[in-house]
PDB file of N, CA and C in Angstrom:
ATOM      1  N   MET N   1     181.686 -67.131 337.385  1.00 56.00           N
ATOM      2  CA  MET N   1     183.046 -67.094 337.599  1.00 56.00           C
ATOM      3  C   MET N   1     183.918 -67.184 336.243  1.00 56.00           C
ATOM      4  N   GLN N   2     184.883 -66.311 335.084  1.00 71.00           N
ATOM      5  CA  GLN N   2     184.642 -67.013 334.675  1.00 71.00           C
ATOM      6  C   GLN N   2     186.466 -66.860 334.876  1.00 71.00           C
ATOM      7  N   LEU N   3     187.125 -68.033 334.463  1.00 84.00           N
ATOM      8  CA  LEU N   3     188.264 -68.885 334.800  1.00 84.00           C
ATOM      9  C   LEU N   3     189.402 -69.422 333.759  1.00 84.00           C
ATOM     10  N   ILE N   4     188.697 -69.704 332.866  1.00 90.00           N
ATOM     11  CA  ILE N   4     189.823 -69.621 331.552  1.00 90.00           C
ATOM     12  C   ILE N   4     188.776 -68.355 330.651  1.00 90.00           C
ATOM     13  N   PRO N   5     190.181 -67.807 329.692  1.00 91.00           N
ATOM     14  CA  PRO N   5     188.932 -66.704 328.899  1.00 91.00           C
ATOM     15  C   PRO N   5     188.521 -66.469 327.673  1.00 91.00           C
ATOM     16  N   GLU N   6     187.167 -65.968 327.545  1.00 90.00           N
ATOM     17  CA  GLU N   6     186.297 -66.789 326.561  1.00 90.00           C
ATOM     18  C   GLU N   6     187.841 -67.310 324.747  1.00 90.00           C
ATOM     19  N   ASN N   7     189.160 -66.106 324.711  1.00 92.00           N
ATOM     20  CA  ASN N   7     189.037 -66.038 324.009  1.00 92.00           C
ATOM     21  C   ASN N   7     190.545 -66.812 323.749  1.00 92.00           C
ATOM     22  N   ALA N   8     191.285 -67.822 324.957  1.00 97.00           N
ATOM     23  CA  ALA N   8     191.382 -68.993 325.553  1.00 97.00           C
ATOM     24  C   ALA N   8     191.568 -69.315 323.656  1.00 97.00           C
ATOM     25  N   GLN N   9     192.583 -70.856 323.223  1.00 98.00           N
ATOM     26  CA  GLN N   9     192.407 -71.752 321.785  1.00 98.00           C
ATOM     27  C   GLN N   9     192.163 -72.993 322.395  1.00 98.00           C
ATOM     28  N   LYS N  10     191.566 -73.586 322.391  1.00 98.00           N
ATOM     29  CA  LYS N  10     191.541 -75.479 322.584  1.00 98.00           C
ATOM     30  C   LYS N  10     192.949 -76.214 322.434  1.00 98.00           C
ATOM     31  N   VAL N  11     193.581 -76.178 322.723  1.00 98.00           N
ATOM     32  CA  VAL N  11     194.378 -77.194 322.486  1.00 98.00           C
ATOM     33  C   VAL N  11     195.116 -78.050 323.072  1.00 98.00           C
ATOM     34  N   ASN N  12     195.646 -79.694 321.861  1.00 98.00           N
ATOM     35  CA  ASN N  12     196.502 -80.729 322.479  1.00 98.00           C
ATOM     36  C   ASN N  12     197.585 -80.811 322.996  1.00 98.00           C
ATOM     37  N   VAL N  13     196.582 -81.230 324.281  1.00 98.00           N
ATOM     38  CA  VAL N  13     198.107 -82.214 325.030  1.00 98.00           C
ATOM     39  C   VAL N  13     198.321 -83.949 325.196  1.00 98.00           C
ATOM     40  N   GLU N  14     199.326 -84.350 325.265  1.00 96.00           N
ATOM     41  CA  GLU N  14     199.752 -85.527 325.162  1.00 96.00           C
ATOM     42  C   GLU N  14     199.154 -85.773 325.922  1.00 96.00           C
ATOM     43  N   GLY N  15     198.845 -86.664 326.234  1.00 95.00           N
ATOM     44  CA  GLY N  15     198.457 -87.600 328.273  1.00 95.00           C
ATOM     45  C   GLY N  15     197.348 -87.081 328.241  1.00 95.00           C
ATOM     46  N   ALA N  16     196.270 -86.032 328.063  1.00 97.00           N
ATOM     47  CA  ALA N  16     195.765 -85.619 328.977  1.00 97.00           C
ATOM     48  C   ALA N  16     194.427 -85.986 328.596  1.00 97.00           C
ATOM     49  N   THR N  17     193.511 -86.057 330.083  1.00 97.00           N
ATOM     50  CA  THR N  17     192.129 -86.875 329.224  1.00 97.00           C
ATOM     51  C   THR N  17     191.195 -85.231 328.975  1.00 97.00           C
ATOM     52  N   VAL N  18     191.726 -84.610 329.708  1.00 98.00           N
ATOM     53  CA  VAL N  18     190.522 -83.042 329.386  1.00 98.00           C
ATOM     54  C   VAL N  18     190.893 -82.084 328.739  1.00 98.00           C
ATOM     55  N   ASP N  19     190.278 -81.419 327.574  1.00 98.00           N
ATOM     56  CA  ASP N  19     190.097 -80.638 327.022  1.00 98.00           C
ATOM     57  C   ASP N  19     191.600 -79.599 327.900  1.00 98.00           C
ATOM     58  N   PHE N  20     192.467 -78.771 327.296  1.00 99.00           N
ATOM     59  CA  PHE N  20     193.883 -77.472 327.929  1.00 99.00           C
ATOM     60  C   PHE N  20     193.319 -76.218 326.593  1.00 99.00           C
ATOM     61  N   TYR N  21     193.629 -75.704 327.899  1.00 98.00           N
ATOM     62  CA  TYR N  21     193.494 -74.092 326.586  1.00 98.00           C
ATOM     63  C   TYR N  21     195.055 -73.510 326.473  1.00 98.00           C
ATOM     64  N   LYS N  22     194.406 -72.632 325.979  1.00 98.00           N
ATOM     65  CA  LYS N  22     195.870 -71.904 325.424  1.00 98.00           C
ATOM     66  C   LYS N  22     195.377 -69.747 325.421  1.00 98.00           C
ATOM     67  N   PHE N  23     196.738 -69.428 326.574  1.00 98.00           N
ATOM     68  CA  PHE N  23     195.905 -67.298 325.852  1.00 98.00           C
ATOM     69  C   PHE N  23     197.391 -67.384 326.972  1.00 98.00           C
ATOM     70  N   GLU N  24     198.249 -65.538 326.185  1.00 97.00           N
ATOM     71  CA  GLU N  24     198.413 -64.995 327.028  1.00 97.00           C
ATOM     72  C   GLU N  24     198.209 -63.683 327.101  1.00 97.00           C
ATOM     73  N   LYS N  25     198.887 -63.686 328.376  1.00 95.00           N
ATOM     74  CA  LYS N  25     198.442 -62.183 329.388  1.00 95.00           C
ATOM     75  C   LYS N  25     200.321 -61.526 329.940  1.00 95.00           C
ATOM     76  N   ASP N  26     200.319 -60.608 329.359  1.00 96.00           N
ATOM     77  CA  ASP N  26     201.565 -59.872 329.272  1.00 96.00           C
ATOM     78  C   ASP N  26     202.906 -60.803 329.247  1.00 96.00           C
ATOM     79  N   GLY N  27     202.784 -60.268 328.486  1.00 97.00           N
ATOM     80  CA  GLY N  27     204.129 -61.606 327.634  1.00 97.00           C
ATOM     81  C   GLY N  27     204.217 -63.177 328.511  1.00 97.00           C
ATOM     82  N   VAL N  28     203.222 -63.665 328.909  1.00 98.00           N
ATOM     83  CA  VAL N  28     203.312 -64.584 329.312  1.00 98.00           C
ATOM     84  C   VAL N  28     202.237 -65.700 328.388  1.00 98.00           C
ATOM     85  N   THR N  29     202.760 -67.022 328.614  1.00 98.00           N
ATOM     86  CA  THR N  29     202.030 -67.738 327.585  1.00 98.00           C
ATOM     87  C   THR N  29     201.573 -68.805 328.954  1.00 98.00           C
ATOM     88  N   TYR N  30     199.746 -69.121 328.896  1.00 98.00           N
ATOM     89  CA  TYR N  30     199.228 -69.408 330.361  1.00 98.00           C
ATOM     90  C   TYR N  30     198.582 -71.110 329.316  1.00 98.00           C
ATOM     91  N   TYR N  31     198.560 -71.575 329.661  1.00 99.00           N
ATOM     92  CA  TYR N  31     198.035 -73.217 329.854  1.00 99.00           C
ATOM     93  C   TYR N  31     196.921 -73.459 330.896  1.00 99.00           C
ATOM     94  N   ALA N  32     195.187 -73.720 330.209  1.00 98.00           N
ATOM     95  CA  ALA N  32     194.620 -74.484 331.311  1.00 98.00           C
ATOM     96  C   ALA N  32     194.306 -75.269 331.235  1.00 98.00           C
ATOM     97  N   PHE N  33     193.859 -75.913 332.402  1.00 98.00           N
ATOM     98  CA  PHE N  33     192.157 -77.187 332.491  1.00 98.00           C
ATOM     99  C   PHE N  33     191.909 -77.021 333.623  1.00 98.00           C
ATOM    100  N   ASP N  34     190.426 -77.601 334.000  1.00 98.00           N
ATOM    101  CA  ASP N  34     189.666 -77.740 334.761  1.00 98.00           C
ATOM    102  C   ASP N  34     189.705 -79.450 334.621  1.00 98.00           C
ATOM    103  N   THR N  35     189.815 -79.788 335.680  1.00 98.00           N
ATOM    104  CA  THR N  35     189.780 -81.091 336.074  1.00 98.00           C
ATOM    105  C   THR N  35     188.269 -81.317 337.413  1.00 98.00           C
ATOM    106  N   SER N  36     188.373 -80.663 338.251  1.00 97.00           N
ATOM    107  CA  SER N  36     187.246 -80.385 339.046  1.00 97.00           C
ATOM    108  C   SER N  36     185.851 -80.873 339.353  1.00 97.00           C
ATOM    109  N   ARG N  37     185.446 -81.572 338.419  1.00 96.00           N
ATOM    110  CA  ARG N  37     184.906 -82.823 337.936  1.00 96.00           C
ATOM    111  C   ARG N  37     184.914 -84.053 337.539  1.00 96.00           C
ATOM    112  N   CYS N  38     185.996 -83.765 338.008  1.00 96.00           N
ATOM    113  CA  CYS N  38     186.855 -85.741 337.736  1.00 96.00           C
ATOM    114  C   CYS N  38     187.178 -86.040 339.125  1.00 96.00           C
ATOM    115  N   GLY N  39     187.743 -87.945 339.331  1.00 92.00           N
ATOM    116  CA  GLY N  39     187.929 -88.122 339.956  1.00 92.00           C
ATOM    117  C   GLY N  39     189.610 -88.611 339.822  1.00 92.00           C
ATOM    118  N   PRO N  40     190.194 -89.385 340.622  1.00 91.00           N
ATOM    119  CA  PRO N  40     191.665 -90.236 340.431  1.00 91.00           C
ATOM    120  C   PRO N  40     191.371 -90.930 339.560  1.00 91.00           C
ATOM    121  N   PRO N  41     192.350 -91.024 338.794  1.00 93.00           N
ATOM    122  CA  PRO N  41     193.742 -89.896 338.923  1.00 93.00           C
ATOM    123  C   PRO N  41     193.214 -88.914 338.228  1.00 93.00           C
ATOM    124  N   GLU N  42     192.972 -88.962 337.108  1.00 95.00           N
ATOM    125  CA  GLU N  42     192.443 -88.213 336.226  1.00 95.00           C
ATOM    126  C   GLU N  42     192.866 -85.920 336.659  1.00 95.00           C
ATOM    127  N   PRO N  43     193.229 -85.957 337.641  1.00 96.00           N
ATOM    128  CA  PRO N  43     193.352 -85.080 337.976  1.00 96.00           C
ATOM    129  C   PRO N  43     195.666 -84.851 338.270  1.00 96.00           C
ATOM    130  N   MET N  44     196.027 -85.353 338.340  1.00 95.00           N
ATOM    131  CA  MET N  44     197.421 -86.269 339.007  1.00 95.00           C
ATOM    132  C   MET N  44     197.879 -86.249 337.312  1.00 95.00           C
ATOM    133  N   VAL N  45     196.973 -87.330 336.467  1.00 96.00           N
ATOM    134  CA  VAL N  45     197.492 -87.240 334.919  1.00 96.00           C
ATOM    135  C   VAL N  45     197.190 -86.181 333.985  1.00 96.00           C
ATOM    136  N   ASN N  46     195.805 -84.790 333.983  1.00 98.00           N
ATOM    137  CA  ASN N  46     196.311 -84.477 333.455  1.00 98.00           C
ATOM    138  C   ASN N  46     197.291 -83.529 333.959  1.00 98.00           C
ATOM    139  N   ALA N  47     197.879 -83.375 335.077  1.00 98.00           N
ATOM    140  CA  ALA N  47     198.452 -82.191 335.940  1.00 98.00           C
ATOM    141  C   ALA N  47     199.451 -82.685 335.601  1.00 98.00           C
ATOM    142  N   MET N  48     200.094 -83.964 335.878  1.00 97.00           N
ATOM    143  CA  MET N  48     201.824 -84.522 334.441  1.00 97.00           C
ATOM    144  C   MET N  48     201.917 -84.110 333.311  1.00 97.00           C
ATOM    145  N   ALA N  49     200.786 -84.363 332.103  1.00 97.00           N
ATOM    146  CA  ALA N  49     200.714 -83.597 331.183  1.00 97.00           C
ATOM    147  C   ALA N  49     200.544 -82.476 331.020  1.00 97.00           C
ATOM    148  N   GLY N  50     199.694 -81.118 331.271  1.00 98.00           N
ATOM    149  CA  GLY N  50     200.419 -80.160 331.651  1.00 98.00           C
ATOM    150  C   GLY N  50     201.193 -79.461 331.475  1.00 98.00           C
ATOM    151  N   LEU N  51     202.292 -80.217 332.758  1.00 98.00           N
ATOM    152  CA  LEU N  51     203.183 -79.493 333.443  1.00 98.00           C
ATOM    153  C   LEU N  51     204.901 -79.384 332.568  1.00 98.00           C
ATOM    154  N   LYS N  52     204.361 -80.740 331.945  1.00 97.00           N
ATOM    155  CA  LYS N  52     205.651 -81.005 330.385  1.00 97.00           C
ATOM    156  C   LYS N  52     205.146 -79.282 329.937  1.00 97.00           C
ATOM    157  N   LEU N  53     204.668 -79.067 330.249  1.00 98.00           N
ATOM    158  CA  LEU N  53     204.422 -77.933 328.972  1.00 98.00           C
ATOM    159  C   LEU N  53     204.986 -76.136 329.030  1.00 98.00           C
ATOM    160  N   ILE N  54     205.690 -76.897 330.976  1.00 98.00           N
ATOM    161  CA  ILE N  54     206.708 -75.322 331.452  1.00 98.00           C
ATOM    162  C   ILE N  54     208.260 -75.379 331.608  1.00 98.00           C
ATOM    163  N   THR N  55     208.334 -74.701 330.126  1.00 95.00           N
ATOM    164  CA  THR N  55     209.606 -75.352 330.135  1.00 95.00           C
ATOM    165  C   THR N  55     210.530 -73.706 330.306  1.00 95.00           C
ATOM    166  N   SER N  56     209.684 -72.601 329.825  1.00 97.00           N
ATOM    167  CA  SER N  56     210.590 -71.328 330.817  1.00 97.00           C
ATOM    168  C   SER N  56     209.842 -70.733 331.916  1.00 97.00           C
ATOM    169  N   PRO N  57     210.209 -69.676 332.368  1.00 97.00           N
ATOM    170  CA  PRO N  57     209.353 -68.308 332.903  1.00 97.00           C
ATOM    171  C   PRO N  57     208.630 -68.161 332.036  1.00 97.00           C
ATOM    172  N   ASN N  58     208.692 -67.953 331.020  1.00 98.00           N
ATOM    173  CA  ASN N  58     207.182 -66.702 330.585  1.00 98.00           C
ATOM    174  C   ASN N  58     206.249 -67.682 330.004  1.00 98.00           C
ATOM    175  N   VAL N  59     206.001 -69.322 330.573  1.00 98.00           N
ATOM    176  CA  VAL N  59     204.861 -70.132 330.753  1.00 98.00           C
ATOM    177  C   VAL N  59     204.406 -70.806 331.567  1.00 98.00           C
ATOM    178  N   LYS N  60     203.636 -70.317 331.875  1.00 99.00           N
ATOM    179  CA  LYS N  60     202.323 -70.928 333.484  1.00 99.00           C
ATOM    180  C   LYS N  60     201.296 -71.721 332.973  1.00 99.00           C
ATOM    181  N   LEU N  61     201.797 -73.037 333.460  1.00 99.00           N
ATOM    182  CA  LEU N  61     199.771 -73.839 333.660  1.00 99.00           C
ATOM    183  C   LEU N  61     199.291 -73.726 334.997  1.00 99.00           C
ATOM    184  N   ILE N  62     197.369 -73.230 334.675  1.00 98.00           N
ATOM    185  CA  ILE N  62     196.466 -73.270 335.745  1.00 98.00           C
ATOM    186  C   ILE N  62     195.882 -74.530 335.728  1.00 98.00           C
ATOM    187  N   MET N  63     195.731 -74.633 336.730  1.00 99.00           N
ATOM    188  CA  MET N  63     195.235 -75.813 337.230  1.00 99.00           C
ATOM    189  C   MET N  63     193.989 -75.295 337.440  1.00 99.00           C
ATOM    190  N   ILE N  64     192.154 -75.875 337.371  1.00 98.00           N
ATOM    191  CA  ILE N  64     191.270 -75.973 338.729  1.00 98.00           C
ATOM    192  C   ILE N  64     191.110 -77.090 338.708  1.00 98.00           C
ATOM    193  N   ASN N  65     190.775 -77.457 340.385  1.00 98.00           N
ATOM    194  CA  ASN N  65     190.232 -78.846 340.762  1.00 98.00           C
ATOM    195  C   ASN N  65     189.902 -78.682 341.813  1.00 98.00           C
ATOM    196  N   HIS N  66     189.117 -79.983 342.556  1.00 97.00           N
ATOM    197  CA  HIS N  66     187.725 -79.615 343.743  1.00 97.00           C
ATOM    198  C   HIS N  66     188.351 -79.591 344.982  1.00 97.00           C
ATOM    199  N   LYS N  67     189.413 -80.038 344.490  1.00 97.00           N
ATOM    200  CA  LYS N  67     189.873 -79.708 345.991  1.00 97.00           C
ATOM    201  C   LYS N  67     191.228 -79.834 346.176  1.00 97.00           C
ATOM    202  N   MET N  68     192.749 -79.511 346.463  1.00 97.00           N
ATOM    203  CA  MET N  68     193.580 -79.647 346.599  1.00 97.00           C
ATOM    204  C   MET N  68     194.760 -80.687 346.638  1.00 97.00           C
ATOM    205  N   PRO N  69     195.088 -80.961 345.323  1.00 95.00           N
ATOM    206  CA  PRO N  69     196.183 -81.985 344.831  1.00 95.00           C
ATOM    207  C   PRO N  69     196.795 -82.812 345.296  1.00 95.00           C
ATOM    208  N   MET N  70     196.915 -82.112 347.259  1.00 94.00           N
ATOM    209  CA  MET N  70     198.281 -83.248 347.745  1.00 94.00           C
ATOM    210  C   MET N  70     199.187 -83.932 347.500  1.00 94.00           C
ATOM    211  N   GLY N  71     198.428 -85.293 346.078  1.00 92.00           N
ATOM    212  CA  GLY N  71     199.422 -86.379 345.433  1.00 92.00           C
ATOM    213  C   GLY N  71     200.466 -86.067 344.477  1.00 92.00           C
ATOM    214  N   LEU N  72     199.589 -84.606 343.779  1.00 94.00           N
ATOM    215  CA  LEU N  72     200.459 -83.831 342.736  1.00 94.00           C
ATOM    216  C   LEU N  72     201.140 -83.419 343.971  1.00 94.00           C
ATOM    217  N   LEU N  73     200.628 -81.808 344.610  1.00 96.00           N
ATOM    218  CA  LEU N  73     201.868 -81.344 345.313  1.00 96.00           C
ATOM    219  C   LEU N  73     203.002 -82.498 346.055  1.00 96.00           C
ATOM    220  N   ASN N  74     202.966 -82.964 346.922  1.00 93.00           N
ATOM    221  CA  ASN N  74     203.205 -83.381 347.498  1.00 93.00           C
ATOM    222  C   ASN N  74     204.750 -84.901 345.901  1.00 93.00           C
ATOM    223  N   LYS N  75     204.494 -84.859 345.467  1.00 93.00           N
ATOM    224  CA  LYS N  75     205.226 -85.167 343.928  1.00 93.00           C
ATOM    225  C   LYS N  75     205.392 -83.996 343.548  1.00 93.00           C
ATOM    226  N   ILE N  76     205.374 -82.188 343.233  1.00 96.00           N
ATOM    227  CA  ILE N  76     206.274 -82.076 342.723  1.00 96.00           C
ATOM    228  C   ILE N  76     206.642 -80.226 342.809  1.00 96.00           C
ATOM    229  N   GLU N  77     206.424 -79.947 344.012  1.00 94.00           N
ATOM    230  CA  GLU N  77     206.035 -78.567 344.859  1.00 94.00           C
ATOM    231  C   GLU N  77     207.817 -78.252 344.281  1.00 94.00           C
ATOM    232  N   GLU N  78     208.622 -78.776 344.744  1.00 97.00           N
ATOM    233  CA  GLU N  78     210.420 -77.799 345.316  1.00 97.00           C
ATOM    234  C   GLU N  78     210.542 -78.653 343.517  1.00 97.00           C
ATOM    235  N   ASN N  79     209.932 -78.073 342.447  1.00 98.00           N
ATOM    236  CA  ASN N  79     209.939 -78.428 341.627  1.00 98.00           C
ATOM    237  C   ASN N  79     209.281 -77.234 340.716  1.00 98.00           C
ATOM    238  N   TYR N  80     208.378 -76.896 341.385  1.00 98.00           N
ATOM    239  CA  TYR N  80     208.034 -75.442 340.928  1.00 98.00           C
ATOM    240  C   TYR N  80     207.146 -74.664 341.777  1.00 98.00           C
ATOM    241  N   ASP N  81     207.714 -72.751 341.336  1.00 98.00           N
ATOM    242  CA  ASP N  81     205.918 -72.608 341.861  1.00 98.00           C
ATOM    243  C   ASP N  81     205.216 -72.598 341.973  1.00 98.00           C
ATOM    244  N   ILE N  82     203.845 -72.881 343.229  1.00 98.00           N
ATOM    245  CA  ILE N  82     202.890 -73.080 343.160  1.00 98.00           C
ATOM    246  C   ILE N  82     201.865 -71.439 343.649  1.00 98.00           C
ATOM    247  N   GLU N  83     201.085 -71.615 342.705  1.00 98.00           N
ATOM    248  CA  GLU N  83     200.261 -70.272 343.621  1.00 98.00           C
ATOM    249  C   GLU N  83     199.539 -70.767 343.971  1.00 98.00           C
ATOM    250  N   LYS N  84     197.962 -71.062 344.494  1.00 98.00           N
ATOM    251  CA  LYS N  84     197.485 -71.556 345.425  1.00 98.00           C
ATOM    252  C   LYS N  84     196.207 -70.499 345.820  1.00 98.00           C
ATOM    253  N   GLU N  85     195.039 -71.032 346.054  1.00 97.00           N
ATOM    254  CA  GLU N  85     194.208 -70.167 345.524  1.00 97.00           C
ATOM    255  C   GLU N  85     192.649 -70.622 346.357  1.00 97.00           C
ATOM    256  N   ASP N  86     191.956 -70.876 347.336  1.00 97.00           N
ATOM    257  CA  ASP N  86     190.633 -70.908 347.128  1.00 97.00           C
ATOM    258  C   ASP N  86     189.538 -70.097 346.768  1.00 97.00           C
ATOM    259  N   LEU N  87     188.812 -71.014 345.760  1.00 97.00           N
ATOM    260  CA  LEU N  87     187.526 -70.288 344.548  1.00 97.00           C
ATOM    261  C   LEU N  87     186.152 -69.499 345.393  1.00 97.00           C
ATOM    262  N   PRO N  88     185.281 -68.768 346.143  1.00 96.00           N
ATOM    263  CA  PRO N  88     184.522 -68.826 346.024  1.00 96.00           C
ATOM    264  C   PRO N  88     183.498 -69.616 346.262  1.00 96.00           C
ATOM    265  N   ASP N  89     183.071 -70.660 345.046  1.00 96.00           N
ATOM    266  CA  ASP N  89     182.658 -72.175 345.244  1.00 96.00           C
ATOM    267  C   ASP N  89     183.381 -72.786 346.027  1.00 96.00           C
ATOM    268  N   GLY N  90     183.916 -72.778 345.633  1.00 96.00           N
ATOM    269  CA  GLY N  90     185.126 -73.968 347.010  1.00 96.00           C
ATOM    270  C   GLY N  90     186.055 -76.301 346.346  1.00 96.00           C
ATOM    271  N   ARG N  91     185.827 -74.684 345.162  1.00 97.00           N
ATOM    272  CA  ARG N  91     187.440 -74.579 344.209  1.00 97.00           C
ATOM    273  C   ARG N  91     188.669 -74.388 344.036  1.00 97.00           C
ATOM    274  N   VAL N  92     189.603 -75.191 343.332  1.00 98.00           N
ATOM    275  CA  VAL N  92     191.057 -74.055 343.955  1.00 98.00           C
ATOM    276  C   VAL N  92     191.018 -74.534 343.042  1.00 98.00           C
ATOM    277  N   LYS N  93     192.617 -73.054 342.464  1.00 98.00           N
ATOM    278  CA  LYS N  93     193.452 -72.677 341.651  1.00 98.00           C
ATOM    279  C   LYS N  93     194.603 -72.363 342.685  1.00 98.00           C
ATOM    280  N   LEU N  94     195.420 -73.537 340.754  1.00 98.00           N
ATOM    281  CA  LEU N  94     196.566 -73.701 341.386  1.00 98.00           C
ATOM    282  C   LEU N  94     197.398 -73.418 339.715  1.00 98.00           C
ATOM    283  N   VAL N  95     198.286 -71.746 340.632  1.00 98.00           N
ATOM    284  CA  VAL N  95     198.997 -71.687 338.734  1.00 98.00           C
ATOM    285  C   VAL N  95     200.432 -72.103 339.330  1.00 98.00           C
ATOM    286  N   PHE N  96     201.010 -73.138 338.276  1.00 99.00           N
ATOM    287  CA  PHE N  96     202.159 -73.767 338.403  1.00 99.00           C
ATOM    288  C   PHE N  96     203.657 -73.054 337.563  1.00 99.00           C
ATOM    289  N   SER N  97     204.078 -72.051 338.190  1.00 98.00           N
ATOM    290  CA  SER N  97     204.654 -72.251 337.431  1.00 98.00           C
ATOM    291  C   SER N  97     206.807 -71.843 337.679  1.00 98.00           C
ATOM    292  N   TYR N  98     207.483 -72.143 336.536  1.00 98.00           N
ATOM    293  CA  TYR N  98     208.595 -72.179 335.678  1.00 98.00           C
ATOM    294  C   TYR N  98     210.161 -71.762 337.171  1.00 98.00           C
ATOM    295  N   LYS N  99     210.500 -72.520 337.668  1.00 97.00           N
ATOM    296  CA  LYS N  99     212.475 -73.184 338.896  1.00 97.00           C
ATOM    297  C   LYS N  99     213.403 -73.429 338.353  1.00 97.00           C
ATOM    298  N   PRO N 100     213.752 -72.091 338.355  1.00 95.00           N
ATOM    299  CA  PRO N 100     215.119 -71.964 337.110  1.00 95.00           C
ATOM    300  C   PRO N 100     216.401 -73.821 338.453  1.00 95.00           C
ATOM    301  N   GLY N 101     216.295 -74.701 337.489  1.00 94.00           N
ATOM    302  CA  GLY N 101     217.407 -75.562 338.036  1.00 94.00           C
ATOM    303  C   GLY N 101     217.036 -76.814 338.869  1.00 94.00           C
ATOM    304  N   LYS N 102     215.231 -76.712 338.581  1.00 96.00           N
ATOM    305  CA  LYS N 102     214.842 -77.401 339.600  1.00 96.00           C
ATOM    306  C   LYS N 102     212.905 -78.021 338.800  1.00 96.00           C
ATOM    307  N   SER N 103     212.406 -77.454 337.117  1.00 96.00           N
ATOM    308  CA  SER N 103     211.538 -77.744 336.164  1.00 96.00           C
ATOM    309  C   SER N 103     212.295 -78.658 336.080  1.00 96.00           C
ATOM    310  N   GLU N 104     213.552 -79.033 335.819  1.00 93.00           N
ATOM    311  CA  GLU N 104     214.206 -80.197 334.771  1.00 93.00           C
ATOM    312  C   GLU N 104     214.039 -80.892 335.858  1.00 93.00           C
ATOM    313  N   GLU N 105     214.533 -80.622 337.184  1.00 94.00           N
ATOM    314  CA  GLU N 105     214.008 -82.526 337.943  1.00 94.00           C
ATOM    315  C   GLU N 105     212.976 -82.880 337.579  1.00 94.00           C
ATOM    316  N   ALA N 106     212.031 -82.389 337.872  1.00 93.00           N
ATOM    317  CA  ALA N 106     210.741 -82.838 338.045  1.00 93.00           C
ATOM    318  C   ALA N 106     210.650 -84.396 337.287  1.00 93.00           C
ATOM    319  N   ASN N 107     210.450 -85.459 338.013  1.00 91.00           N
ATOM    320  CA  ASN N 107     209.418 -86.718 337.394  1.00 91.00           C
ATOM    321  C   ASN N 107     208.812 -86.470 336.755  1.00 91.00           C
ATOM    322  N   LEU N 108     208.011 -86.832 335.943  1.00 92.00           N
ATOM    323  CA  LEU N 108     206.711 -86.493 335.069  1.00 92.00           C
ATOM    324  C   LEU N 108     206.108 -87.412 334.449  1.00 92.00           C
ATOM    325  N   ASN N 109     206.460 -88.569 334.235  1.00 86.00           N
ATOM    326  CA  ASN N 109     206.097 -89.290 334.424  1.00 86.00           C
ATOM    327  C   ASN N 109     205.621 -90.407 335.634  1.00 86.00           C
ATOM    328  N   ASP N 110     205.308 -90.476 336.218  1.00 75.00           N
ATOM    329  CA  ASP N 110     205.078 -90.720 337.565  1.00 75.00           C
ATOM    330  C   ASP N 110     203.958 -90.672 337.630  1.00 75.00           C
ATOM    331  N   SER N 111     202.431 -90.904 337.502  1.00 70.00           N
ATOM    332  CA  SER N 111     201.281 -89.650 337.021  1.00 70.00           C
ATOM    333  C   SER N 111     200.134 -90.817 338.448  1.00 70.00           C
ATOM    334  N   SER N 112     200.494 -91.570 338.859  1.00 68.00           N
ATOM    335  CA  SER N 112     199.923 -92.166 339.972  1.00 68.00           C
ATOM    336  C   SER N 112     199.656 -91.720 341.233  1.00 68.00           C
ATOM    337  N   CYS N 113     198.373 -92.079 342.098  1.00 61.00           N
ATOM    338  CA  CYS N 113     197.790 -91.475 342.658  1.00 61.00           C
ATOM    339  C   CYS N 113     198.795 -91.994 344.214  1.00 61.00           C
ATOM    340  N   HIS N 114     198.999 -90.893 345.123  1.00 55.00           N
ATOM    341  CA  HIS N 114     199.452 -91.314 346.476  1.00 55.00           C
ATOM    342  C   HIS N 114     199.754 -90.497 347.282  1.00 55.00           C
ATOM    343  N   GLY N 115     198.288 -90.046 347.394  1.00 48.00           N
ATOM    344  CA  GLY N 115     198.156 -88.817 348.438  1.00 48.00           C
ATOM    345  C   GLY N 115     196.542 -88.457 349.024  1.00 48.00           C
TER     346      GLY N 115
END
């Protein structure tokens, strides 16, 4: 199952511990990463690093993880629109989008896990 397009470009994201990729589709810039083989706190650390990239409505972040990251969601769900999808192989896919007036208020410096 191809979740990150083959034409996606690998990019450097400050604070990330896994590879991030960037691609465009329908005028939207997507950043994507996969922490499905990582243990805590890596999913949280990488999500917080990636969320800093969402600075406008035409930028989204895709996270692939081994389970729903409840600690992360509890911290930031008020600040971003989040689409959640259970994948056939048991992993989850989350797409984080900019929420005007709320995304700017997110505290993305606390990447400790409490979920």
